[in-house]
PDB file of C-alpha atoms in Angstrom:
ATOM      1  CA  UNK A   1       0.000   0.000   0.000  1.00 46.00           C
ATOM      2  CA  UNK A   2       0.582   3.698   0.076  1.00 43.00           C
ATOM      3  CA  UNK A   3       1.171   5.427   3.129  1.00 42.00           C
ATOM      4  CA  UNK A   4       1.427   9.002   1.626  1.00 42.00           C
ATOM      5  CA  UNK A   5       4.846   9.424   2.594  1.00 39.00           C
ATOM      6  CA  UNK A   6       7.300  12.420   0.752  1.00 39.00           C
ATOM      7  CA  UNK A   7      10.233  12.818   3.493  1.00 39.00           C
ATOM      8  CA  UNK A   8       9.599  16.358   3.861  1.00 38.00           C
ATOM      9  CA  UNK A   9      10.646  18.079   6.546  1.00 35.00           C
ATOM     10  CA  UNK A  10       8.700  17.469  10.329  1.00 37.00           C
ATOM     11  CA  UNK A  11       9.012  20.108  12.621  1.00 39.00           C
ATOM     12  CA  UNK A  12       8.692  17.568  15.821  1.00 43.00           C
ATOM     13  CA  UNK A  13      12.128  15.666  14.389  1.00 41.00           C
ATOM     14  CA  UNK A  14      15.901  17.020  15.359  1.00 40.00           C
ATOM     15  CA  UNK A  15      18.876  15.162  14.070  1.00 43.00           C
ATOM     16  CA  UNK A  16      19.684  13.358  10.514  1.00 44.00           C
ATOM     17  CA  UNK A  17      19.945  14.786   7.476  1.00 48.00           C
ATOM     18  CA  UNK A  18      16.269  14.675   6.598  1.00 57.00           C
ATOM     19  CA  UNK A  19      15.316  16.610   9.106  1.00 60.00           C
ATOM     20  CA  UNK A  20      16.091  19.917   7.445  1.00 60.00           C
ATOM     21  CA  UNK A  21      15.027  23.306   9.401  1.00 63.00           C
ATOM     22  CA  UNK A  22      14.387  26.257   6.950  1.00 69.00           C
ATOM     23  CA  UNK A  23      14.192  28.490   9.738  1.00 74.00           C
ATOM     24  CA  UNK A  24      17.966  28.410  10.559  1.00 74.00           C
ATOM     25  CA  UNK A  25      20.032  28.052   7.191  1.00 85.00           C
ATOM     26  CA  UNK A  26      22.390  30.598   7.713  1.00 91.00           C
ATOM     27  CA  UNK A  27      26.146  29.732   8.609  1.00 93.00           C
ATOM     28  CA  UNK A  28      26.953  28.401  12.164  1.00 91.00           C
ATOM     29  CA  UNK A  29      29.956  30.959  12.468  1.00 94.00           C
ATOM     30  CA  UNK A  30      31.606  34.025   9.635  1.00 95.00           C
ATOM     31  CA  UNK A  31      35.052  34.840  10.241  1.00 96.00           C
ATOM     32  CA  UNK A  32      35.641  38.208   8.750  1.00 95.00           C
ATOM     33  CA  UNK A  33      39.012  39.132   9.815  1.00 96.00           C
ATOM     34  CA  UNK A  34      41.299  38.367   6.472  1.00 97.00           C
ATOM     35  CA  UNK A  35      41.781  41.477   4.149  1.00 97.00           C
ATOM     36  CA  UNK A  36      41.611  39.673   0.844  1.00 97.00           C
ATOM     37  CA  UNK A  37      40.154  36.885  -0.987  1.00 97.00           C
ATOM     38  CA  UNK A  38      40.481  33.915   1.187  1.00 98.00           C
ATOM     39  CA  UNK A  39      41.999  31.219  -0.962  1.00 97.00           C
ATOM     40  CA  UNK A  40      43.277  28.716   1.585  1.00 98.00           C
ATOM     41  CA  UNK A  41      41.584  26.197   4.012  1.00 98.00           C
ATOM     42  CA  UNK A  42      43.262  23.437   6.023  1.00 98.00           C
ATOM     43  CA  UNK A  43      41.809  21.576   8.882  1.00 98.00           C
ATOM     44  CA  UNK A  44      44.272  20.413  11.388  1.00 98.00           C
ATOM     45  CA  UNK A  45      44.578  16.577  11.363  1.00 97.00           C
ATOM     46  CA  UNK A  46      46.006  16.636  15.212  1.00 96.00           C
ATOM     47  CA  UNK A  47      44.098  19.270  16.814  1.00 96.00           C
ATOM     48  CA  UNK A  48      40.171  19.349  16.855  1.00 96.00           C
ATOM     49  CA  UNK A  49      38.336  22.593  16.136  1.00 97.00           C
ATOM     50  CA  UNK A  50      41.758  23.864  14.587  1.00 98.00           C
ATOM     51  CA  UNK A  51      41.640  25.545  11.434  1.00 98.00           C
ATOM     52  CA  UNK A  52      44.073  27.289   8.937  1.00 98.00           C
ATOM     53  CA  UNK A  53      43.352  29.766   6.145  1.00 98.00           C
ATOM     54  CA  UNK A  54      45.717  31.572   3.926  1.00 98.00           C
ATOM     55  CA  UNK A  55      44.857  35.410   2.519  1.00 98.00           C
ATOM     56  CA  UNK A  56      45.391  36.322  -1.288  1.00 96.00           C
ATOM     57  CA  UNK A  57      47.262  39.089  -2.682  1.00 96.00           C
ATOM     58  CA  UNK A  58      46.027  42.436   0.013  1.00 97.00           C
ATOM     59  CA  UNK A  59      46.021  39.966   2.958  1.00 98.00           C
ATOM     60  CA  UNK A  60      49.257  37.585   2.823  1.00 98.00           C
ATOM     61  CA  UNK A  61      48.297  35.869   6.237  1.00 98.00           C
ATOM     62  CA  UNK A  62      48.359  32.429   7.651  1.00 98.00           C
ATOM     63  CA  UNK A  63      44.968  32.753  10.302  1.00 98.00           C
ATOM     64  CA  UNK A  64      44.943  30.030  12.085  1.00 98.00           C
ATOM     65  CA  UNK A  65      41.128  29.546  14.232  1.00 98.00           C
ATOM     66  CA  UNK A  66      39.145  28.332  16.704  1.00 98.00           C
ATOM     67  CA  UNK A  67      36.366  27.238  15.059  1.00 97.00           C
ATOM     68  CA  UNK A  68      34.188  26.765  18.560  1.00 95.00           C
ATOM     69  CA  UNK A  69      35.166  30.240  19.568  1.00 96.00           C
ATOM     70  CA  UNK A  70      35.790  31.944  16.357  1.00 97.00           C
ATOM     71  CA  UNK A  71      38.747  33.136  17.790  1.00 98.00           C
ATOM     72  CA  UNK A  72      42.096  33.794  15.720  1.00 98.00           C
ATOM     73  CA  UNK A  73      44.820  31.862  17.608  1.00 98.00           C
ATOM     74  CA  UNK A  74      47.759  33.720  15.568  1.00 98.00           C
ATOM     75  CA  UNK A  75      48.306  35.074  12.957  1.00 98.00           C
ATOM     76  CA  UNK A  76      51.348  35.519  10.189  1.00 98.00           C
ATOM     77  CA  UNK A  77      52.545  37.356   7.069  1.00 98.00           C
ATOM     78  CA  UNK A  78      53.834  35.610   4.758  1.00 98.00           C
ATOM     79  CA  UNK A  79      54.834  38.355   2.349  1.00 97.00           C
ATOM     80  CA  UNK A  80      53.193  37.221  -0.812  1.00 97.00           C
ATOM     81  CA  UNK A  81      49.584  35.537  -1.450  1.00 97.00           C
ATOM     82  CA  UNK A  82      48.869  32.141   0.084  1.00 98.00           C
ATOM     83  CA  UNK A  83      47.141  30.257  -2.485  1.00 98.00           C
ATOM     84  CA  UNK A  84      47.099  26.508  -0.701  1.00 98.00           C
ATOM     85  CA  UNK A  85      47.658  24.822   2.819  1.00 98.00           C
ATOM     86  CA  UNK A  86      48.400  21.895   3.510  1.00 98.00           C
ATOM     87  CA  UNK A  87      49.210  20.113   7.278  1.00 98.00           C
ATOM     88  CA  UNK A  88      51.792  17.336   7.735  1.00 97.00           C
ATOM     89  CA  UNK A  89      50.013  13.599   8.312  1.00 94.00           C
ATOM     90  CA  UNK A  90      53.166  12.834  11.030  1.00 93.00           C
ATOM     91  CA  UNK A  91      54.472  16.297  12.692  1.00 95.00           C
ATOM     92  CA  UNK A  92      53.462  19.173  13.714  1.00 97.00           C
ATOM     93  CA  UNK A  93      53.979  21.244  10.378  1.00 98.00           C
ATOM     94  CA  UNK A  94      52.124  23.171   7.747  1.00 98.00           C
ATOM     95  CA  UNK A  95      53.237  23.776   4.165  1.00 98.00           C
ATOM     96  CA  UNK A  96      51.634  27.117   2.360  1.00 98.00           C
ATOM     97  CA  UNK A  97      52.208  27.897  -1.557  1.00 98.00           C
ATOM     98  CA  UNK A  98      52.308  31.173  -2.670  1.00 98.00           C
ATOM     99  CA  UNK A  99      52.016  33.708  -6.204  1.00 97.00           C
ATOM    100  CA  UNK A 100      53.864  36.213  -6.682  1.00 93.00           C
ATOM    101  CA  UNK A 101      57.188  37.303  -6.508  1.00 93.00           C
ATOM    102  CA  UNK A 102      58.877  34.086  -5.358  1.00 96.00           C
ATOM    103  CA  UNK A 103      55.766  31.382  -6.184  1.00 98.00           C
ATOM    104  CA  UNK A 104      57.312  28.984  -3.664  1.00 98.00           C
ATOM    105  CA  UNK A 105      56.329  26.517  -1.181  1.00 98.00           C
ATOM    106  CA  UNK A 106      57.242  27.206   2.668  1.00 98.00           C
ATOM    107  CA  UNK A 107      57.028  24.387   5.774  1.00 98.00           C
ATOM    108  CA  UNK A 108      56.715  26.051   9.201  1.00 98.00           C
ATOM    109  CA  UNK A 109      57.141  24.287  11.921  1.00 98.00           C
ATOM    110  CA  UNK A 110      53.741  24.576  14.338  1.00 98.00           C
ATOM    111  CA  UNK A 111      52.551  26.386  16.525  1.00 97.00           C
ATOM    112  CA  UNK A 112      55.784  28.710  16.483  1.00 98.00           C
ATOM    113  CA  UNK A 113      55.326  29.461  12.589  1.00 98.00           C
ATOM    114  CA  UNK A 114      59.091  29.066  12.557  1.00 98.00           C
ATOM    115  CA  UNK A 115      59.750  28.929   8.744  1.00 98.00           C
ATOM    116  CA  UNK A 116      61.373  25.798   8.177  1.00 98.00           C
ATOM    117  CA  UNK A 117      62.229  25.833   4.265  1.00 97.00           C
ATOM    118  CA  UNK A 118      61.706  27.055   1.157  1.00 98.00           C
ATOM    119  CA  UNK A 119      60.723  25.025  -1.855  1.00 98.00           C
ATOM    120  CA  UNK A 120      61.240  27.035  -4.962  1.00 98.00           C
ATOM    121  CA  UNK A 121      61.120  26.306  -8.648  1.00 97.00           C
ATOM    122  CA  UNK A 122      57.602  27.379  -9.924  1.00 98.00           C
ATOM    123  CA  UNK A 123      57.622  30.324 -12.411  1.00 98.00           C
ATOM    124  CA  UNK A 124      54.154  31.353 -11.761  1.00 98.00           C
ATOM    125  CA  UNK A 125      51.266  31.105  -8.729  1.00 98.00           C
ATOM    126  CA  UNK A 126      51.272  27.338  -6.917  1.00 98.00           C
ATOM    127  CA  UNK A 127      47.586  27.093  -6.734  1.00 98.00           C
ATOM    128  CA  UNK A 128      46.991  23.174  -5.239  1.00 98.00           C
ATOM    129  CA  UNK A 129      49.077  21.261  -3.281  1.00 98.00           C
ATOM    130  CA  UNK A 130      48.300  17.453  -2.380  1.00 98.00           C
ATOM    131  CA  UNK A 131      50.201  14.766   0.331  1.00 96.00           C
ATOM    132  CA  UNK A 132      51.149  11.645  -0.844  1.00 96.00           C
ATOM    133  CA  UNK A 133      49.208   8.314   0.604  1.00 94.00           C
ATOM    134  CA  UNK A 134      52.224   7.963   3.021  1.00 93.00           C
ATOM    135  CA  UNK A 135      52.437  11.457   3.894  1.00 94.00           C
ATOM    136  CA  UNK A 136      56.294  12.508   2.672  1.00 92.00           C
ATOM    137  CA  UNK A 137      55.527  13.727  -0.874  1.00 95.00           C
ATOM    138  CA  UNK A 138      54.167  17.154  -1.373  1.00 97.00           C
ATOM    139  CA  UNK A 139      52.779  17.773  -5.528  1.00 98.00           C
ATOM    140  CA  UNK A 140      52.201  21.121  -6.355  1.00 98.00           C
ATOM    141  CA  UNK A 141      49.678  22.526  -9.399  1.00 98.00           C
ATOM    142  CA  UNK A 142      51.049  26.099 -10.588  1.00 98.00           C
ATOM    143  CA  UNK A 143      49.749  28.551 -13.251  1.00 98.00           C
ATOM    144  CA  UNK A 144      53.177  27.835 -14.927  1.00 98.00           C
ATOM    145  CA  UNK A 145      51.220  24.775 -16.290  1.00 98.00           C
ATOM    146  CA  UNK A 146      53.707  22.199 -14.243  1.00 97.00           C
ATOM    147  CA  UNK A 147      53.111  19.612 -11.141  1.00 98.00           C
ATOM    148  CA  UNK A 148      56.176  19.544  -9.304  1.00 98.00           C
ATOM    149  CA  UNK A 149      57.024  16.861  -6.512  1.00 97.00           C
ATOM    150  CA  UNK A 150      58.992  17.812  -3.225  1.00 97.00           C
ATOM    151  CA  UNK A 151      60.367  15.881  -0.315  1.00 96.00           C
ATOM    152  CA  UNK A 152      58.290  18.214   2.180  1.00 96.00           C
ATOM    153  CA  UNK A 153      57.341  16.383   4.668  1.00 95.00           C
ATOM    154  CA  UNK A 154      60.245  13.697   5.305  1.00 87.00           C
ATOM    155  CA  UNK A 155      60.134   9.946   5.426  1.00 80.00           C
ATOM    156  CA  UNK A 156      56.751   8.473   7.470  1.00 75.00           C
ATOM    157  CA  UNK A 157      57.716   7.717  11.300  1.00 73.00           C
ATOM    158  CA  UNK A 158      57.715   3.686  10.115  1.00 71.00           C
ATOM    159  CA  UNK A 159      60.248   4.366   7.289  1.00 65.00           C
ATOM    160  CA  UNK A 160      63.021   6.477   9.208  1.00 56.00           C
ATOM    161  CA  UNK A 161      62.539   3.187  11.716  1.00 52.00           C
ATOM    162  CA  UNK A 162      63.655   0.859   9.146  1.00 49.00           C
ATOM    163  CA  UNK A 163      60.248  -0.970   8.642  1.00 45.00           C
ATOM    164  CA  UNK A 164      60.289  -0.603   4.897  1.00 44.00           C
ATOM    165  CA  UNK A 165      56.701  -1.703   4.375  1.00 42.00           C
ATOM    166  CA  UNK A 166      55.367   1.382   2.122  1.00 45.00           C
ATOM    167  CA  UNK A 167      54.252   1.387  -1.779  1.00 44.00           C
ATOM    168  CA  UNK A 168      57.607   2.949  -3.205  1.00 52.00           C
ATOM    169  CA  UNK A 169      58.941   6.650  -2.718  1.00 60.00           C
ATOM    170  CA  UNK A 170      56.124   8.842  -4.253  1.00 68.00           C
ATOM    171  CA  UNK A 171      58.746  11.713  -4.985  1.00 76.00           C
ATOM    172  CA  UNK A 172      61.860   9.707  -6.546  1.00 66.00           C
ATOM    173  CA  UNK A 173      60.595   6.819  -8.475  1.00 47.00           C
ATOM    174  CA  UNK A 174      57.150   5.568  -7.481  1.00 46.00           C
ATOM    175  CA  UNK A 175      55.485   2.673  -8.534  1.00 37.00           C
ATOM    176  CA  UNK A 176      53.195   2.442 -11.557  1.00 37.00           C
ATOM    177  CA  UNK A 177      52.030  -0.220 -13.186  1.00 40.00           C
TER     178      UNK A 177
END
């Protein structure tokens, strides 16, 4: 039989995804404070509630937030355009790419934001950046039309132990097949 049923919304239900509440569909928190187009996000992988975003050209900042709060923890210039972020799956590190002038990558060492290293070789913006499976490998996407792969991030804990049990090195010579 029929039982009339459409899954629309019923006021006297909280919780799943059905349950949708037209009455509240504005965002749970703005953060307002960057200067420029916002072109970064990163959520922290080791600390909950901790987010990073990176400021384009006018801003040049590294926020990093409390997202119960809303509250900026810190906050650092950079000097040129942070275009992607990306957090280390094994220390406490974050890698930003940047435009213009020097279109590099940088890993800072968290939560000091103790500049690490410089990664350069791009000859435009580094728009995307993306971790290898095992967490050493950094790509990078520029507006030079080239992906690039760096040793960012080190070996994984389990490799600079001697327990060899990963797919191949993603940045030297990895394994395809």
């Amino acid at each position: 039989g029929t039982n009339g049923g459409t899954g629309g919304y019923n006021s006297g239900q909280r919780g799943g995804s059905a349950n949708f509440d037209s009455s509240n569909i504005g965002p749970r928190l703005a953060l307002t404070q960057h200067k420029a187009a916002v072109k970064a996000l990163a959520w922290c992988p080791f600390h909950r509630g901790l987010l990073a975003s990176g400021g384009g050209t006018a801003d040049r900042t590294i926020k990093f937030w409390n997202t119960n709060s809303g509250a900026v923890l810190n906050s650092i210039d950079t000097g040129s355009q942070v275009c992607s972020l990306l957090w280390s799956k094994h220390q406490r590190e974050i890698c930003s790419s940047h435009g213009f002038s020097e279109n590099q990558l940088i890993l800072w060492k968290y939560p000091t934001m103790t500049k690490i290293q410089e990664f350069k070789g791009h000859t435009a913006r580094v728009l995307h950046m993306d971790q290898s499976p095992d967490g050493g490998c950094v790509v990078s996407a520029a507006a030079d039309e080239t992906l690039r792969f760096w040793d960012v991030f080190g070996s994984p804990p389990n490799e600079r132990k001697g327990n060899n049990l990963t797919m191949g090195n993603f940045c030297g010579s990895p394994m395809i097949r």
